CSV table of C-alpha atoms and ligand atoms in Angstrom, one decimal:
chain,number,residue,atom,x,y,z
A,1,UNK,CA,102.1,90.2,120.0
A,2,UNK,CA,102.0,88.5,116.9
A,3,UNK,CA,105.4,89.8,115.6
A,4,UNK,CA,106.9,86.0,115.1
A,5,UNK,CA,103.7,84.8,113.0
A,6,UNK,CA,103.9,87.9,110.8
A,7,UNK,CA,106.8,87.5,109.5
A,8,UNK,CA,106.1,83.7,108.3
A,9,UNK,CA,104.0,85.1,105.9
A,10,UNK,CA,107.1,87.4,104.3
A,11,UNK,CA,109.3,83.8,103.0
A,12,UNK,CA,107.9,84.2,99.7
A,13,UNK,CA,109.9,87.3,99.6
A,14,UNK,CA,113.0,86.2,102.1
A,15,UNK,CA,115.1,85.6,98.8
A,16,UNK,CA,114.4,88.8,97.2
A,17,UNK,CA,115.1,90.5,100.1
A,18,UNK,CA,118.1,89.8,100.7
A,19,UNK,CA,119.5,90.2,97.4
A,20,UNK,CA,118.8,94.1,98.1
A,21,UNK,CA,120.3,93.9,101.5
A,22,UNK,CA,123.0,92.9,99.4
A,23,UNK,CA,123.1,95.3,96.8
A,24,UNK,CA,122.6,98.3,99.7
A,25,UNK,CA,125.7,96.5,101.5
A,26,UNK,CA,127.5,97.3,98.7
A,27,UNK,CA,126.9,100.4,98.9
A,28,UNK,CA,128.7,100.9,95.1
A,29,UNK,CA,125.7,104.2,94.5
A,30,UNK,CA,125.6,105.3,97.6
A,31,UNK,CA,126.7,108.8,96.4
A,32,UNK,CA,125.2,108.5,92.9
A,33,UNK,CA,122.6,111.5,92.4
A,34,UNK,CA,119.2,111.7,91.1
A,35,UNK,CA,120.7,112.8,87.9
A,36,UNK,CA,123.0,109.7,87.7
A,37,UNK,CA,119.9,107.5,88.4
A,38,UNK,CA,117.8,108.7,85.7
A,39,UNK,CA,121.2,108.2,82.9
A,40,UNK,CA,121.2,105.1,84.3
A,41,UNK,CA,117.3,104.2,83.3
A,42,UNK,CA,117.8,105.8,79.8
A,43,UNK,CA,120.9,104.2,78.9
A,44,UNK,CA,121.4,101.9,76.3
A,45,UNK,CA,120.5,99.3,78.7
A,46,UNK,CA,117.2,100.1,78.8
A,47,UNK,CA,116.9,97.7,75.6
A,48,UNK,CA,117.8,94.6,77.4
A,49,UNK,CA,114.4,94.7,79.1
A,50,UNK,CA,112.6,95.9,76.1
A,51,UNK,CA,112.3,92.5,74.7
A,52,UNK,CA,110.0,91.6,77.4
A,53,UNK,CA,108.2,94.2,76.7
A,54,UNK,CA,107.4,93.6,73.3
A,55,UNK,CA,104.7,91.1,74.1
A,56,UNK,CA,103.4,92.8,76.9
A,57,UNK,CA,99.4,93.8,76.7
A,58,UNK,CA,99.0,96.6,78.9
A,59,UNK,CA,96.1,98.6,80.3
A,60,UNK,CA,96.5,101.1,77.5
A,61,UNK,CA,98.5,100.6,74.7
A,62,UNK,CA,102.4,102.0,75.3
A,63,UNK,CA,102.0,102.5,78.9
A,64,UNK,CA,102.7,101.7,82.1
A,65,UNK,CA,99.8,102.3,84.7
A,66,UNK,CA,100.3,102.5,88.2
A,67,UNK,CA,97.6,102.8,90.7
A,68,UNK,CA,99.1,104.1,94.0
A,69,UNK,CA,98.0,106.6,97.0
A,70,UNK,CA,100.2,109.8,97.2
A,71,UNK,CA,100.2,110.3,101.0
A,72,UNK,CA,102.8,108.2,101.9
A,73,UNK,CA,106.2,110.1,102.2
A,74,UNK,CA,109.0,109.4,101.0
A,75,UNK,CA,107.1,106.7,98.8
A,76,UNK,CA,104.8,108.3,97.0
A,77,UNK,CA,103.2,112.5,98.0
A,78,UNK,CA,101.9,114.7,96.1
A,79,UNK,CA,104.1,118.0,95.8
A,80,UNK,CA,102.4,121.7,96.5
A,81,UNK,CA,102.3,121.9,93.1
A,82,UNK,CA,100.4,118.8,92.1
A,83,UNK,CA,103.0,116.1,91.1
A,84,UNK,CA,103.0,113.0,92.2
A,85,UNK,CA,107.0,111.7,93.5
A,86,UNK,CA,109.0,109.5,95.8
A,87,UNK,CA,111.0,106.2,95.3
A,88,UNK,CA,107.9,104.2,94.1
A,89,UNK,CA,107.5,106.9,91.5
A,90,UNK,CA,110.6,107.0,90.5
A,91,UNK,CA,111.4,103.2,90.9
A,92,UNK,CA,108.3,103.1,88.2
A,93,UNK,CA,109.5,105.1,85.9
A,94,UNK,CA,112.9,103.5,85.8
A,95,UNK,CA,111.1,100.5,85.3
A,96,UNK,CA,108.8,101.9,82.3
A,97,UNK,CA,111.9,103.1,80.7
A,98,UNK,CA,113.3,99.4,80.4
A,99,UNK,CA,110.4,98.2,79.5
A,100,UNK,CA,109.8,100.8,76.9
A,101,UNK,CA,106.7,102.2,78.2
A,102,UNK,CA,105.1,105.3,79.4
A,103,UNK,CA,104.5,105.8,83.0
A,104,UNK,CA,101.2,106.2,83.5
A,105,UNK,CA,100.2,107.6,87.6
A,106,UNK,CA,96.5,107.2,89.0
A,107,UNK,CA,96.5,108.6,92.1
A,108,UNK,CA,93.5,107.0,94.5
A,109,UNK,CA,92.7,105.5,97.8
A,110,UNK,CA,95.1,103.1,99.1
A,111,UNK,CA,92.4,100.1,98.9
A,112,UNK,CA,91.3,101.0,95.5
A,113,UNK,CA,95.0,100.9,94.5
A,114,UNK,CA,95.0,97.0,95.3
A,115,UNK,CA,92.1,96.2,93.6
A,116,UNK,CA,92.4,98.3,90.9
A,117,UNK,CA,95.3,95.6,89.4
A,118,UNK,CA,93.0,93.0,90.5
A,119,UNK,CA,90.2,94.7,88.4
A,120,UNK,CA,92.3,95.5,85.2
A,121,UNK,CA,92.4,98.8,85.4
A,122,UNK,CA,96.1,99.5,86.2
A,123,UNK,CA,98.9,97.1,85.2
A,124,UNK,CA,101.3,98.2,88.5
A,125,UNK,CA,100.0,98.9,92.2
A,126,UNK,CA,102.7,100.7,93.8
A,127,UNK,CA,102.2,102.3,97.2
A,128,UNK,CA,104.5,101.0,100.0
A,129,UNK,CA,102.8,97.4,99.7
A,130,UNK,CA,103.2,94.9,102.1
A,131,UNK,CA,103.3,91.2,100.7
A,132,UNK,CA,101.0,89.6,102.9
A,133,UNK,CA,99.4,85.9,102.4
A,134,UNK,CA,96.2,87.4,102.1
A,135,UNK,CA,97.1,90.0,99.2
A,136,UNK,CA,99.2,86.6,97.6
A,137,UNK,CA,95.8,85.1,97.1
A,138,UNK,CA,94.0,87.5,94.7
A,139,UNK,CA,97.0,89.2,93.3
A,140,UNK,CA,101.2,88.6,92.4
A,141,UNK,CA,103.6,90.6,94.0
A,142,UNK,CA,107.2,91.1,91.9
A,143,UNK,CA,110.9,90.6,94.0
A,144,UNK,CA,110.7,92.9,97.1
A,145,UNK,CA,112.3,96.1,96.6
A,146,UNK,CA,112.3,97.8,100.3
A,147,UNK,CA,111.4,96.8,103.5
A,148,UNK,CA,108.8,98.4,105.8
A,149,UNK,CA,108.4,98.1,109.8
A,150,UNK,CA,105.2,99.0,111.2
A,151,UNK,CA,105.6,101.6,113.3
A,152,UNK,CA,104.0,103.2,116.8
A,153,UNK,CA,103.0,106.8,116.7
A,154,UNK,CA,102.4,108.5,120.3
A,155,UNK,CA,102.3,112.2,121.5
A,156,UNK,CA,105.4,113.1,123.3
A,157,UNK,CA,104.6,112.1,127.1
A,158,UNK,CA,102.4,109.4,126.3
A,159,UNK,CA,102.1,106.5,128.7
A,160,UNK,CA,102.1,104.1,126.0
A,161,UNK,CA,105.4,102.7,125.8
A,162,UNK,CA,105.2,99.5,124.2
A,163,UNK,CA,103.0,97.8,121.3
A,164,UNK,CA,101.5,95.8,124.4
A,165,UNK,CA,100.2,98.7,126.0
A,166,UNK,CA,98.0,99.8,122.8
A,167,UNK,CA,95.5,97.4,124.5
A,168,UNK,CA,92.5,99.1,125.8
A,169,UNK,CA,93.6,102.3,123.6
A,170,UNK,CA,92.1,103.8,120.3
A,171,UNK,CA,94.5,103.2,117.2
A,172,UNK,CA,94.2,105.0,114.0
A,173,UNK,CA,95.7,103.5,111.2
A,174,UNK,CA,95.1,104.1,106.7
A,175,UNK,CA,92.1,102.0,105.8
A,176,UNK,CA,92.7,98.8,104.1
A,177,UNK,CA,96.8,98.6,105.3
A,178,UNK,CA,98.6,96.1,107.5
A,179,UNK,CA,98.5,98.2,110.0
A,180,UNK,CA,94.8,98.5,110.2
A,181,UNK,CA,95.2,94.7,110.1
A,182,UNK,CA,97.2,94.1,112.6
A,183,UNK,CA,96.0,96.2,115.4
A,184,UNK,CA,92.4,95.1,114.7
A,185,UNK,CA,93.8,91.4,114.7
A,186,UNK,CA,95.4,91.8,118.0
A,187,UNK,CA,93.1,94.8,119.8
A,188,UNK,CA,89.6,94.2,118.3
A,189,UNK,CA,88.0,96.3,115.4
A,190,UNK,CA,86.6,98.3,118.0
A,191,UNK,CA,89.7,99.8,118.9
A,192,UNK,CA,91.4,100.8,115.3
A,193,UNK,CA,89.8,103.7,113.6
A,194,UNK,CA,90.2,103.9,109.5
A,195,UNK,CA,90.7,106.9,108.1
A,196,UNK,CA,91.8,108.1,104.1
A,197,UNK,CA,95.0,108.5,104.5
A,198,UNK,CA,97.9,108.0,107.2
A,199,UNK,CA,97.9,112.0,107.2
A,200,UNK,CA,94.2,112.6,108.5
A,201,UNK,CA,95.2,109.9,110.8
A,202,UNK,CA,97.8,111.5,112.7
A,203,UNK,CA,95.5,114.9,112.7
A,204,UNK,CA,93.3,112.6,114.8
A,205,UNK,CA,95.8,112.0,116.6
A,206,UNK,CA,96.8,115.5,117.3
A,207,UNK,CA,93.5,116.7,118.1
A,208,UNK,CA,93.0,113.5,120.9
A,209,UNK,CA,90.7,111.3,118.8
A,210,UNK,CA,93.4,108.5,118.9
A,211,UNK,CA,95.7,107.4,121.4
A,212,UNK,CA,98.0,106.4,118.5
A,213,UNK,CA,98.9,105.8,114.9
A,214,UNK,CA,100.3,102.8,113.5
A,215,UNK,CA,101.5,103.4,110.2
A,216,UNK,CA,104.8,102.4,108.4
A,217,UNK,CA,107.9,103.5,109.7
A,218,UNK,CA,109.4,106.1,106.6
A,219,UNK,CA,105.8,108.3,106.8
A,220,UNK,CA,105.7,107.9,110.1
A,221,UNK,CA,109.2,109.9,110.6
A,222,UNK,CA,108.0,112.4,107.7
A,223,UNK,CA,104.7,112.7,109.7
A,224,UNK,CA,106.2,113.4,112.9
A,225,UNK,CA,108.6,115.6,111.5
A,226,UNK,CA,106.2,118.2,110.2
A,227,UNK,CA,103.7,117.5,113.6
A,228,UNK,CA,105.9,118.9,117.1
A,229,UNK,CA,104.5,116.8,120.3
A,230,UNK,CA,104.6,113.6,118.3
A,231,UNK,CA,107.3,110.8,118.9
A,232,UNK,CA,108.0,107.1,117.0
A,233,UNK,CA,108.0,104.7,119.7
A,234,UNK,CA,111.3,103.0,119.9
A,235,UNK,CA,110.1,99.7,118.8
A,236,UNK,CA,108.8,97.7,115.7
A,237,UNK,CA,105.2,96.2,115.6
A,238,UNK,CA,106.0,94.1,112.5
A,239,UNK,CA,108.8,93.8,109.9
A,240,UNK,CA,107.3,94.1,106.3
A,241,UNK,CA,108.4,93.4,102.4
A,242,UNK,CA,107.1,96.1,100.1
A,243,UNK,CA,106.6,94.6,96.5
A,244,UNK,CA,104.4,95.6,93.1
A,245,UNK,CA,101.2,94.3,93.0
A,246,UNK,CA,99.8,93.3,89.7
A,247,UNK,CA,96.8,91.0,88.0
A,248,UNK,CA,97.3,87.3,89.3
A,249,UNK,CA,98.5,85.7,86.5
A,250,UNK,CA,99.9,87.7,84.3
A,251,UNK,CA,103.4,86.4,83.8
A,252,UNK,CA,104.7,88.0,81.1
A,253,UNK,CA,104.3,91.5,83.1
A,254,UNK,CA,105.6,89.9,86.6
A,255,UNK,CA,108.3,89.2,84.2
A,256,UNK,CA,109.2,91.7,82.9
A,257,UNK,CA,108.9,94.1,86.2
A,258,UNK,CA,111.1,91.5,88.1
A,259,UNK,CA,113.9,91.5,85.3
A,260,UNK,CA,114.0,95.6,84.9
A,261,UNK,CA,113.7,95.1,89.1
A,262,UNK,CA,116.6,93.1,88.9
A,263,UNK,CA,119.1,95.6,86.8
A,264,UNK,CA,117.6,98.5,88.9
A,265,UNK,CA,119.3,96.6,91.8
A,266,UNK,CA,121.9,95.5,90.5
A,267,UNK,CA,123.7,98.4,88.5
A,268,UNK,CA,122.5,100.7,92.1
A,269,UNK,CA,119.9,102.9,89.9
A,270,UNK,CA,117.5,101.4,93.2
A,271,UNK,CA,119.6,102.1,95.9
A,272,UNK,CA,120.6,105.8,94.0
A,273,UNK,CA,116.8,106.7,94.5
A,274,UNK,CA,116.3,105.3,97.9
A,275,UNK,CA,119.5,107.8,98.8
A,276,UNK,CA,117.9,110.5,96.9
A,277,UNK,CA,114.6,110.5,99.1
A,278,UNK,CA,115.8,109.0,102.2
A,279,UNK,CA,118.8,110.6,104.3
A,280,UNK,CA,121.1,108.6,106.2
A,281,UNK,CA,121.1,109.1,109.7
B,301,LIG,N1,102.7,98.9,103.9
B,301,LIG,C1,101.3,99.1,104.3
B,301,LIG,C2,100.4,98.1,103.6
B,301,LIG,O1,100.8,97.6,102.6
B,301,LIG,C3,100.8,100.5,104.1
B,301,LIG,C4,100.9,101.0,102.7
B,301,LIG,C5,100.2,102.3,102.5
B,301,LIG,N2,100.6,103.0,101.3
B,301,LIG,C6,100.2,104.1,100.8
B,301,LIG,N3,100.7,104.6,99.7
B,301,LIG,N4,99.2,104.8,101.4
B,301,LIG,O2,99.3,97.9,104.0
């Protein structure tokens, strides 16, 4: 497989990276709760950012719009009752705070959430977002902020055991993500089936129209949590930087998101909202 090559394409990134392997080493906010993270993002230190933001032009005047696809637990889902949360939400907001702006959400398909930036019509894509080469050529990514593995979806007494023995076997994957990518890279078009959303993917998969899903390893475990006969094969089809998309060239905004990014990390408001939507183990 083409794990090695995959992960040439992630150096842009490398640094970034591991400055927040870093700051989650630390582990200082490990314990900090939701509430602490959100006194964090209104604190007075939300004006050191807020220079930036004075010369930012943004989609609409005083806010911060961010295109992202709410099916993708713990990143971004849509509640029963209609709200859109999870740690890019959240992350957002921190980062609209700082850079005193309103978060602005625009919930759509996962494709149309990359080329919405592209297009102008959203100043932030956020949506568990792999930094690939390909996306680096028509848009900018910020730092990383989280890391991703693609992941191997099976029903419980499957005799796929291994990424290698996806050959020959029907993959679903969310249209227009790595994972689509990769398996149709590696296994032919033929054999990976788009659908919406990682969700109607695994329904597929329930009902026998897949042999698998490969999707990223966070909804994966919230997907087979809530689906009993599923498993998460015990391996990893590709390691992945998630970043924030925005309009190539737009500096002062890149910016601007990477220095709120950067106190986010480093005073553990980040890693307080990763705690609050992912349990340890
Ligand atoms: N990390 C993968 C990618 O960038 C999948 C992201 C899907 N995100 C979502 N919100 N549906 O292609």
């Amino acid at each position: 497989m083409k794990k090695i090559s995959r992960r040439s394409f992630l150096a842009a990134a490398a640094v970034s990276a591991a400055a927040l392997a870093l700051t989650a080493c630390g582990g200082s906010a490990s314990t900090a709760s939701s509430a602490a993270a959100s006194s964090v993002a209104a604190s007075s230190e939300a004006a050191s950012t807020s220079a930036a933001a004075a010369e930012l032009t943004t989609v609409e005047a005083g806010k911060l719009t961010m295109a992202t696809n709410a099916t993708f637990p713990p990143y971004e889902m849509t509640t029963d009752a209609g709200t859109i949360e999870g740690i890019d939400v959240d992350t957002a907001q921190a980062i609209a705070e700082k850079l005193g702006l309103e978060l602005q959400i625009d919930d759509m398909d996962f494709d149309a959430a990359l080329l919405s930036v592209q297009q102008g019509k959203a100043d932030i894509a956020m949506a568990g977002i792999t930094v690939t080469d390909e996306r680096m050529a028509v848009m900018s990514f910020s730092d990383s902020y989280a890391t991703g593995i693609q992941s191997v979806i099976v029903p419980e007494g499957s005799d796929i055991a291994s990424v290698d023995d996806l050959a020959g076997k029907k993959i679903g994957t969310q249209r227009g993500t790595t994972g689509y990518l990769y398996c149709s890279d590696d296994f032919g078009e033929d054999a990976v089936v788009a659908y919406d959303n990682g969700l109607t993917a695994v329904q597929a998969l329930n009902n026998g129209q897949v042999d698998a899903v490969v999707i990223d390893n966070e909804p994966a475990k919230a997907y087979v949590e809530s689906n009993p006969g599923l498993k998460i094969l015990d391996t990893s089809y590709a390691e992945e930087d998630y970043a924030i998309g925005m309009a190539k060239g737009n500096t002062a905004l890149l910016e601007a998101v990477n220095a709120a990014l950067e106190e986010l990390k480093a005073d553990g408001t980040l890693q307080a909202i990763v705690d609050k939507y992912i349990k340890a183990e």
